mmCIF file of C-alpha atoms in Angstrom:
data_model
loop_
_atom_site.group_PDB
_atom_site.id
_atom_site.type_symbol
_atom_site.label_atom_id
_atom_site.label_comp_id
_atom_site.label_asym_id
_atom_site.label_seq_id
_atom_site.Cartn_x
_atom_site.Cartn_y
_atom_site.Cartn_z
ATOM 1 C CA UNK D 1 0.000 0.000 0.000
ATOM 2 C CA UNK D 2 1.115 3.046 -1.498
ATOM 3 C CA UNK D 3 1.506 6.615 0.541
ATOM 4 C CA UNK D 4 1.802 10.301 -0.699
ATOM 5 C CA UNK D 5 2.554 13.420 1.177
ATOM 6 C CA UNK D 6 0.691 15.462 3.388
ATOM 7 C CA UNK D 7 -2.270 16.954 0.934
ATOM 8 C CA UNK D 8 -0.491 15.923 -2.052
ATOM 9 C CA UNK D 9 -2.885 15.136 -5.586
ATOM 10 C CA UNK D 10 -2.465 11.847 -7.050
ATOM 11 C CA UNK D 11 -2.115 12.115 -11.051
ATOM 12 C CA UNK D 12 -3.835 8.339 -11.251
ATOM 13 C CA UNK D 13 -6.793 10.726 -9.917
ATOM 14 C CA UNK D 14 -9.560 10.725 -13.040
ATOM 15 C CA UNK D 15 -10.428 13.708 -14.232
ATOM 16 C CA UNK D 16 -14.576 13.900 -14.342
ATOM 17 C CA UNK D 17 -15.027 17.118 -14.517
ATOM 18 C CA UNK D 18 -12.979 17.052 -17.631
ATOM 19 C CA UNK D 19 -15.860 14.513 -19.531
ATOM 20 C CA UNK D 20 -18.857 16.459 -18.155
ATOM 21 C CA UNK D 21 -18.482 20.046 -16.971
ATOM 22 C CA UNK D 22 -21.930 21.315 -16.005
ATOM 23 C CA UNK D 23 -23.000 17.864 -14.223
ATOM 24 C CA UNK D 24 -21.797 19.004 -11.247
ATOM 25 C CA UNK D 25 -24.116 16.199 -8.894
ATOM 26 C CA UNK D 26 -22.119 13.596 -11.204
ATOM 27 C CA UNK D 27 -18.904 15.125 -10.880
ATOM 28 C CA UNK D 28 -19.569 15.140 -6.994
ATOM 29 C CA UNK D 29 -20.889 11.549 -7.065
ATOM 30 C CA UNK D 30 -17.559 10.015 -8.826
ATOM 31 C CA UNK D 31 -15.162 12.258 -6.998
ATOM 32 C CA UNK D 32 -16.593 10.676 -3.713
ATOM 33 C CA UNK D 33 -16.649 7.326 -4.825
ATOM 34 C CA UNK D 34 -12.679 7.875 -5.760
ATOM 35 C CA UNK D 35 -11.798 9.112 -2.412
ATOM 36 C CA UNK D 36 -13.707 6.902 -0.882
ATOM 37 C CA UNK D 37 -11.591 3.966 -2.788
ATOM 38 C CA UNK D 38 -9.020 5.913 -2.060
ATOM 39 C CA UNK D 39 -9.745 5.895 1.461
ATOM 40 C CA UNK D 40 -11.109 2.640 2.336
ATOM 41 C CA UNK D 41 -7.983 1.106 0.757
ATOM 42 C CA UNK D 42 -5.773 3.141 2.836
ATOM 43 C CA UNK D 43 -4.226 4.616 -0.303
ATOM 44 C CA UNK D 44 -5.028 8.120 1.266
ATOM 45 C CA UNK D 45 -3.932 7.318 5.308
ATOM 46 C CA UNK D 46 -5.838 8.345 8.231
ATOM 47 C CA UNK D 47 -5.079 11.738 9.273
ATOM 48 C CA UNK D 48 -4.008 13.144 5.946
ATOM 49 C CA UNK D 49 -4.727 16.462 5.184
ATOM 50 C CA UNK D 50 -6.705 16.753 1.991
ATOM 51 C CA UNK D 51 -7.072 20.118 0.179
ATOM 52 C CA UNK D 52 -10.710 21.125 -1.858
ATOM 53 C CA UNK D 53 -8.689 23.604 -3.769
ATOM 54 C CA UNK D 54 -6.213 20.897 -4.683
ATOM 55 C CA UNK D 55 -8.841 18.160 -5.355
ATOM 56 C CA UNK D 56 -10.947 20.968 -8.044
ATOM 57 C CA UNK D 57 -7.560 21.722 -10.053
ATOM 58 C CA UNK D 58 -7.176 17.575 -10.062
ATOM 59 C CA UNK D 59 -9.979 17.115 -11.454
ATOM 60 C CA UNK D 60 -10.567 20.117 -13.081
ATOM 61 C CA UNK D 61 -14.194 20.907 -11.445
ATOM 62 C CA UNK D 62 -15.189 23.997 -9.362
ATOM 63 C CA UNK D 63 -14.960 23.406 -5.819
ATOM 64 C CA UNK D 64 -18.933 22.917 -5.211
ATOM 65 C CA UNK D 65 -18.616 19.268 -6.420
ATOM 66 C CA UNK D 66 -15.733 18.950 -4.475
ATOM 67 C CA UNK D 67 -17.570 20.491 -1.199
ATOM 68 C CA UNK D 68 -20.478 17.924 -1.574
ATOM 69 C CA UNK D 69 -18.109 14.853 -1.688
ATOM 70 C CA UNK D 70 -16.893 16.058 1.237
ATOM 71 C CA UNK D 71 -19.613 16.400 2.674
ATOM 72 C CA UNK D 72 -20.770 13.177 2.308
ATOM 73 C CA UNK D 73 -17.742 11.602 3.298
ATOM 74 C CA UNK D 74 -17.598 13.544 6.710
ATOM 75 C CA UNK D 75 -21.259 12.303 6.726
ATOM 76 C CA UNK D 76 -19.931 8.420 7.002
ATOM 77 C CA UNK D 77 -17.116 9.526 9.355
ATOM 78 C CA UNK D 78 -14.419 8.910 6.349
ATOM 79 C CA UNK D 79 -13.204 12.695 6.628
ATOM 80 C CA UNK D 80 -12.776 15.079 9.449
ATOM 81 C CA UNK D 81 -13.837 18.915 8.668
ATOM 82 C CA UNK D 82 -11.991 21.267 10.792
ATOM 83 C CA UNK D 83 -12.780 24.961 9.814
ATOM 84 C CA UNK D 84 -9.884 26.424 11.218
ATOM 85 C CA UNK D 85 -7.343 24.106 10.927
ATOM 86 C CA UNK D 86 -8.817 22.272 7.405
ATOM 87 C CA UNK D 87 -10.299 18.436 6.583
ATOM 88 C CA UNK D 88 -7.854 15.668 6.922
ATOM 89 C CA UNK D 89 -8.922 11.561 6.597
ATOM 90 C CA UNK D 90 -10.389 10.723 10.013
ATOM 91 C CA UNK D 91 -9.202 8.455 12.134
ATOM 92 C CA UNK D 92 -10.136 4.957 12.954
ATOM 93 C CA UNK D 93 -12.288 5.620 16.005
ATOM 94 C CA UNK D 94 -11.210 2.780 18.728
ATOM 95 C CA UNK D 95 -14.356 3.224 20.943
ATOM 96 C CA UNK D 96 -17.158 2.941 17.968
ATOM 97 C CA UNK D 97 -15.457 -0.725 16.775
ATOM 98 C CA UNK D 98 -16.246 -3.330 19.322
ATOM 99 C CA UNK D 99 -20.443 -2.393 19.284
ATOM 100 C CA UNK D 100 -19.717 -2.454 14.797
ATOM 101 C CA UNK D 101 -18.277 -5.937 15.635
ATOM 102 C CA UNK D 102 -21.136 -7.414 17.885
ATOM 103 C CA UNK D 103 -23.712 -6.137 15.221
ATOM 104 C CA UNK D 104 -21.682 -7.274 12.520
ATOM 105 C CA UNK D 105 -21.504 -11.191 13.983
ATOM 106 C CA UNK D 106 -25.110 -10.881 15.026
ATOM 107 C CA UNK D 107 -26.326 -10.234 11.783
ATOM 108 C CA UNK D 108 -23.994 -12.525 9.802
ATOM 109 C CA UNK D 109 -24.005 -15.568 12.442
ATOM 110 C CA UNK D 110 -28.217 -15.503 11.828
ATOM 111 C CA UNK D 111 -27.062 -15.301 8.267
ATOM 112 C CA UNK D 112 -24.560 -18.267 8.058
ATOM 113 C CA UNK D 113 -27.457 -20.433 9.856
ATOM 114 C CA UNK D 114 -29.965 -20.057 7.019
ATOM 115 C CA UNK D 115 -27.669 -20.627 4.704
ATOM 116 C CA UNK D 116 -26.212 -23.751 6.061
ATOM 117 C CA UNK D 117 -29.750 -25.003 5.613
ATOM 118 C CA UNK D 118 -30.847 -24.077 2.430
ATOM 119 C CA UNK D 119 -26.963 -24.193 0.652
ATOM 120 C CA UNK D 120 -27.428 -26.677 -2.409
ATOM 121 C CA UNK D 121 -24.423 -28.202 -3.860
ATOM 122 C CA UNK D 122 -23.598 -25.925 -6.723
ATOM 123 C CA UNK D 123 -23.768 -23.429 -3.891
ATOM 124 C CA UNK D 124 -21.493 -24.646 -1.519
ATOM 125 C CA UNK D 125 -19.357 -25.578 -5.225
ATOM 126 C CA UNK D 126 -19.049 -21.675 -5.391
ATOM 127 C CA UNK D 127 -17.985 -20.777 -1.964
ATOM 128 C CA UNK D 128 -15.130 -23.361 -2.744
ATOM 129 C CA UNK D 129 -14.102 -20.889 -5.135
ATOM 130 C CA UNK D 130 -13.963 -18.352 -4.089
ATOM 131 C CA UNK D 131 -11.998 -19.738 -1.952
ATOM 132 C CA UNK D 132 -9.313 -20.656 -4.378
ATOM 133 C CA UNK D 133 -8.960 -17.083 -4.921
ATOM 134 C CA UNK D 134 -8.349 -16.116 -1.598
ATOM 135 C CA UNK D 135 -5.285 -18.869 -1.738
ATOM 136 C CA UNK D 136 -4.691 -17.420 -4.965
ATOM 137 C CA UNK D 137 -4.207 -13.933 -4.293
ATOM 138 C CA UNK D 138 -2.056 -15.117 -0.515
ATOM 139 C CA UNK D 139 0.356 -16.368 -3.200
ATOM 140 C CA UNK D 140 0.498 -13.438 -5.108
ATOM 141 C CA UNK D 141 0.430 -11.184 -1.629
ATOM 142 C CA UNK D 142 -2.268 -8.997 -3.519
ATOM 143 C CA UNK D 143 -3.964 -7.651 -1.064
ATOM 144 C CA UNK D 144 -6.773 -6.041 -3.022
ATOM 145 C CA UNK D 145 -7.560 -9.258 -4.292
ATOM 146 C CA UNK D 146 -7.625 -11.028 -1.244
ATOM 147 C CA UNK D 147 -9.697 -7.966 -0.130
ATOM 148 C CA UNK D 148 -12.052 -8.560 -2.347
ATOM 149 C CA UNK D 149 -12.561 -12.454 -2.285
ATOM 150 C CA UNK D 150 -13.147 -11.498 1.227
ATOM 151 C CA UNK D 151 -15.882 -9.473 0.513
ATOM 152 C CA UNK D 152 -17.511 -11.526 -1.853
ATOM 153 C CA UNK D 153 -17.461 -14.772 0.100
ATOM 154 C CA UNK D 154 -19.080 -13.407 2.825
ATOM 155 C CA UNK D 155 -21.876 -11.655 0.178
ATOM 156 C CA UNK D 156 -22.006 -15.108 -1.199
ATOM 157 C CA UNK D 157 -23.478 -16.339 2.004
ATOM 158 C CA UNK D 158 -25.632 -14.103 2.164
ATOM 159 C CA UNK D 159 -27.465 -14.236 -0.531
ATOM 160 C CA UNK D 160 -27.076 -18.166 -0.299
ATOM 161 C CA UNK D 161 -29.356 -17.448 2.431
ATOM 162 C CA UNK D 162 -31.961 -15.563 0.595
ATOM 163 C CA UNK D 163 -30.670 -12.788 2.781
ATOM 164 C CA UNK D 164 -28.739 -10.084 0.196
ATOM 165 C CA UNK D 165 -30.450 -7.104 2.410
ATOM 166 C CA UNK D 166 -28.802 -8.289 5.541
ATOM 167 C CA UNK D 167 -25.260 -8.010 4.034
ATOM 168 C CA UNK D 168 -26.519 -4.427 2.653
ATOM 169 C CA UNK D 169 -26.756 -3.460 6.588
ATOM 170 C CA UNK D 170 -23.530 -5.415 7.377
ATOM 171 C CA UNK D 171 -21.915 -3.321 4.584
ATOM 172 C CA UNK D 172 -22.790 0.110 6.573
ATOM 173 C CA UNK D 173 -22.086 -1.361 9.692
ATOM 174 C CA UNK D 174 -18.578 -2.628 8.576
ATOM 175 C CA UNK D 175 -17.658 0.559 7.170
ATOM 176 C CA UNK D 176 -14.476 1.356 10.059
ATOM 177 C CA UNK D 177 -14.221 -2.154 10.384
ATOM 178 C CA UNK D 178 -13.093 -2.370 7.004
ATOM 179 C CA UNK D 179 -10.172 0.399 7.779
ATOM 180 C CA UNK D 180 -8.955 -1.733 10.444
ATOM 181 C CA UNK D 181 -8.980 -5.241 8.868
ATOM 182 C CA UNK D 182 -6.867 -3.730 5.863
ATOM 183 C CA UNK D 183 -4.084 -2.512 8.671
ATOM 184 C CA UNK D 184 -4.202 -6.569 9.928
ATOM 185 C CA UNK D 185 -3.554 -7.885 6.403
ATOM 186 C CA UNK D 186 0.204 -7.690 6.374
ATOM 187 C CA UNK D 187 0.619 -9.632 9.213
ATOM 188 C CA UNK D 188 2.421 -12.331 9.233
ATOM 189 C CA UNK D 189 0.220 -15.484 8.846
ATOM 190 C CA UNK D 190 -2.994 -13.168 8.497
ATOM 191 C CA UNK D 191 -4.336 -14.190 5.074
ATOM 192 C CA UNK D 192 -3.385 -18.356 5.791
ATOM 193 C CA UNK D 193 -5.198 -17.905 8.989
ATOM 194 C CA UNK D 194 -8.341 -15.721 7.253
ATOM 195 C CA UNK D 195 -8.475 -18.663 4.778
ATOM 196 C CA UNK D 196 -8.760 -21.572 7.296
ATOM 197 C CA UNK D 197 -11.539 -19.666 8.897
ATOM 198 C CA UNK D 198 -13.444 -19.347 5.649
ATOM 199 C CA UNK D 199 -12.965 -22.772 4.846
ATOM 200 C CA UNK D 200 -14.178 -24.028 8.110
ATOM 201 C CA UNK D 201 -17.502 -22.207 7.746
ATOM 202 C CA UNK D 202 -17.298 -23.278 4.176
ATOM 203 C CA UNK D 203 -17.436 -26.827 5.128
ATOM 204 C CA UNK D 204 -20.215 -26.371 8.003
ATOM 205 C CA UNK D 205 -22.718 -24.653 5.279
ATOM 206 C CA UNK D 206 -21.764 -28.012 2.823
ATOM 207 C CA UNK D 207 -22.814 -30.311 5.397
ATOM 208 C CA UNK D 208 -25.747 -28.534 6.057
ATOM 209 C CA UNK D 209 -24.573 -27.458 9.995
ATOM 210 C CA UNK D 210 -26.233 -24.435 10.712
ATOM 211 C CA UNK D 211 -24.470 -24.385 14.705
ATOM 212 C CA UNK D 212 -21.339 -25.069 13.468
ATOM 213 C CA UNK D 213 -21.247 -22.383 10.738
ATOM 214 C CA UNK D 214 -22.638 -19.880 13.216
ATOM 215 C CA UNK D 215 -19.748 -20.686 15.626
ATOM 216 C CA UNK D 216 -17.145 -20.702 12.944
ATOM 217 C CA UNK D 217 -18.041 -17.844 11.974
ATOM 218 C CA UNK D 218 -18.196 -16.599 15.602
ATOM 219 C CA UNK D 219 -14.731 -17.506 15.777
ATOM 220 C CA UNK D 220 -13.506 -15.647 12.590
ATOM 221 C CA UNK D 221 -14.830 -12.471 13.152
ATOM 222 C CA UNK D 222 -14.003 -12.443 17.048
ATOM 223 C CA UNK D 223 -10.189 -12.677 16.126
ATOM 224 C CA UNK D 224 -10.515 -9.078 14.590
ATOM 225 C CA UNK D 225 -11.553 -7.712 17.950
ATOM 226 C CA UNK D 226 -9.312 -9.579 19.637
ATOM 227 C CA UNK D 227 -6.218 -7.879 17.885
ATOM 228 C CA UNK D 228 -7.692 -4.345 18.134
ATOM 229 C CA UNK D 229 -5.168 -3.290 21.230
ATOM 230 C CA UNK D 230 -2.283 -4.642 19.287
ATOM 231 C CA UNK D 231 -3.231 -3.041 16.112
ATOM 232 C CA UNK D 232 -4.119 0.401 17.469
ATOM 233 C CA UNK D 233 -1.083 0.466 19.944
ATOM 234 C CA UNK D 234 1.360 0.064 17.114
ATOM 235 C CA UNK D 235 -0.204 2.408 14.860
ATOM 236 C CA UNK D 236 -1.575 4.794 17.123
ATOM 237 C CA UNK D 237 -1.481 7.546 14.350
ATOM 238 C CA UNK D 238 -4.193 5.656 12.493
ATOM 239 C CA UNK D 239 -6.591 5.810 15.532
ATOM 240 C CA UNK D 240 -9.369 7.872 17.625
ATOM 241 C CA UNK D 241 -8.532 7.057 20.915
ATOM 242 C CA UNK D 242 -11.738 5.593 22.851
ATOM 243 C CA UNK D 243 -13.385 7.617 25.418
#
């Protein structure tokens, strides 16, 4: 993962002002959905200044656009506006993740039950692979992809379990969450570890164990809370301290 300097522009950054001048709700629209890549990937760190007047010449849009993506970031805690001092990429806040965590296993261990029951075999056939893209992309240590297998396993479940509008709450939810559990992937033995736990919950939906997927799944997502001290203690930059 990729850093820049303090406010500095990145020239990957596309330009949509550029193909639509005038749309300025669709220039807002896909200059938050870059920074908010940009952020959720941890391409843009937390606590990095940003600058409106440096995002506009970027991508070559007045700074209205660029206030509304703001806006709407700051609105899902991804940015921190400070009038005096300017808007920088907020912080990981350490006291809001343990009560994202119980929600998130509440909702997803009810999940991983129905869909142990109701998983047919072409079903559980797909979970498999995605599976063999998670220990694909371990190999290649691409973390995006692994990222991303992630995410689509557990989506996979849910709608195995007729229950696609449960994940869309996890996703909210899971939004900080997300922040953190990139900062764990380097860790040594992380993504081996991430894949046994998948492929234990795997094999529980395939036999049709709706207890033993919950619990497995118990198991996987507990680890993440369990690592939070570490985590924020070595990076304290990265972090709100908790109240």
């Amino acid at each position: 993962m990729s850093s820049v300097g303090s406010g500095a522009i990145r020239r990957r950054a596309p330009r949509p002002g550029r193909a639509g001048r005038g749309r300025g709700s669709t220039a807002a629209q896909e200059i938050y959905q870059h920074l908010r890549a940009e952020i959720m990937t941890l391409r843009r760190k937390p606590g990095e200044p940003i600058s409106e007047n440096e995002l506009a010449v970027a991508y070559g849009v007045s700074r209205t656009p660029v206030r509304e993506a703001v806006r709407q970031l700051a609105a899902e805690g991804l940015l921190e506006v400070f009038p005096q001092a300017g808007t920088f990429i907020a912080r990981i806040p350490l006291a809001s993740l343990p009560e994202a965590m119980v929600v998130r296993a509440a909702l997803e261990e009810t999940t991983v039950r129905h869909a142990a029951r109701t998983a047919t075999p072409e079903q559980a056939r797909r979970l498999a692979a995605i599976l063999e893209r998670h220990r694909a992309a371990a190999a290649a240590d691409d973390r995006e992809a692994f990222h991303q297998a992630d995410e689509d396993f557990h989506a996979a479940i849910a709608e195995i379990a007729g229950l696609s509008g449960v994940w869309a709450l996890v996703q909210q939810v899971k939004v900080q969450i997300d922040r953190y559990r990139r900062l764990t992937l380097p860790g040594p033995g992380r993504m081996a570890r991430v894949i046994d736990e998948h492929a234990a919950i795997a094999a529980a939906i395939a036999r049709h164990d709706p207890e033993a997927a919950a619990g497995a799944i118990h198991t996987h997502l507990g680890k993440l809370a369990d690592e939070i001290i570490a985590f924020s203690t070595s990076m304290p930059d990265y972090f709100l301290p908790g109240e």
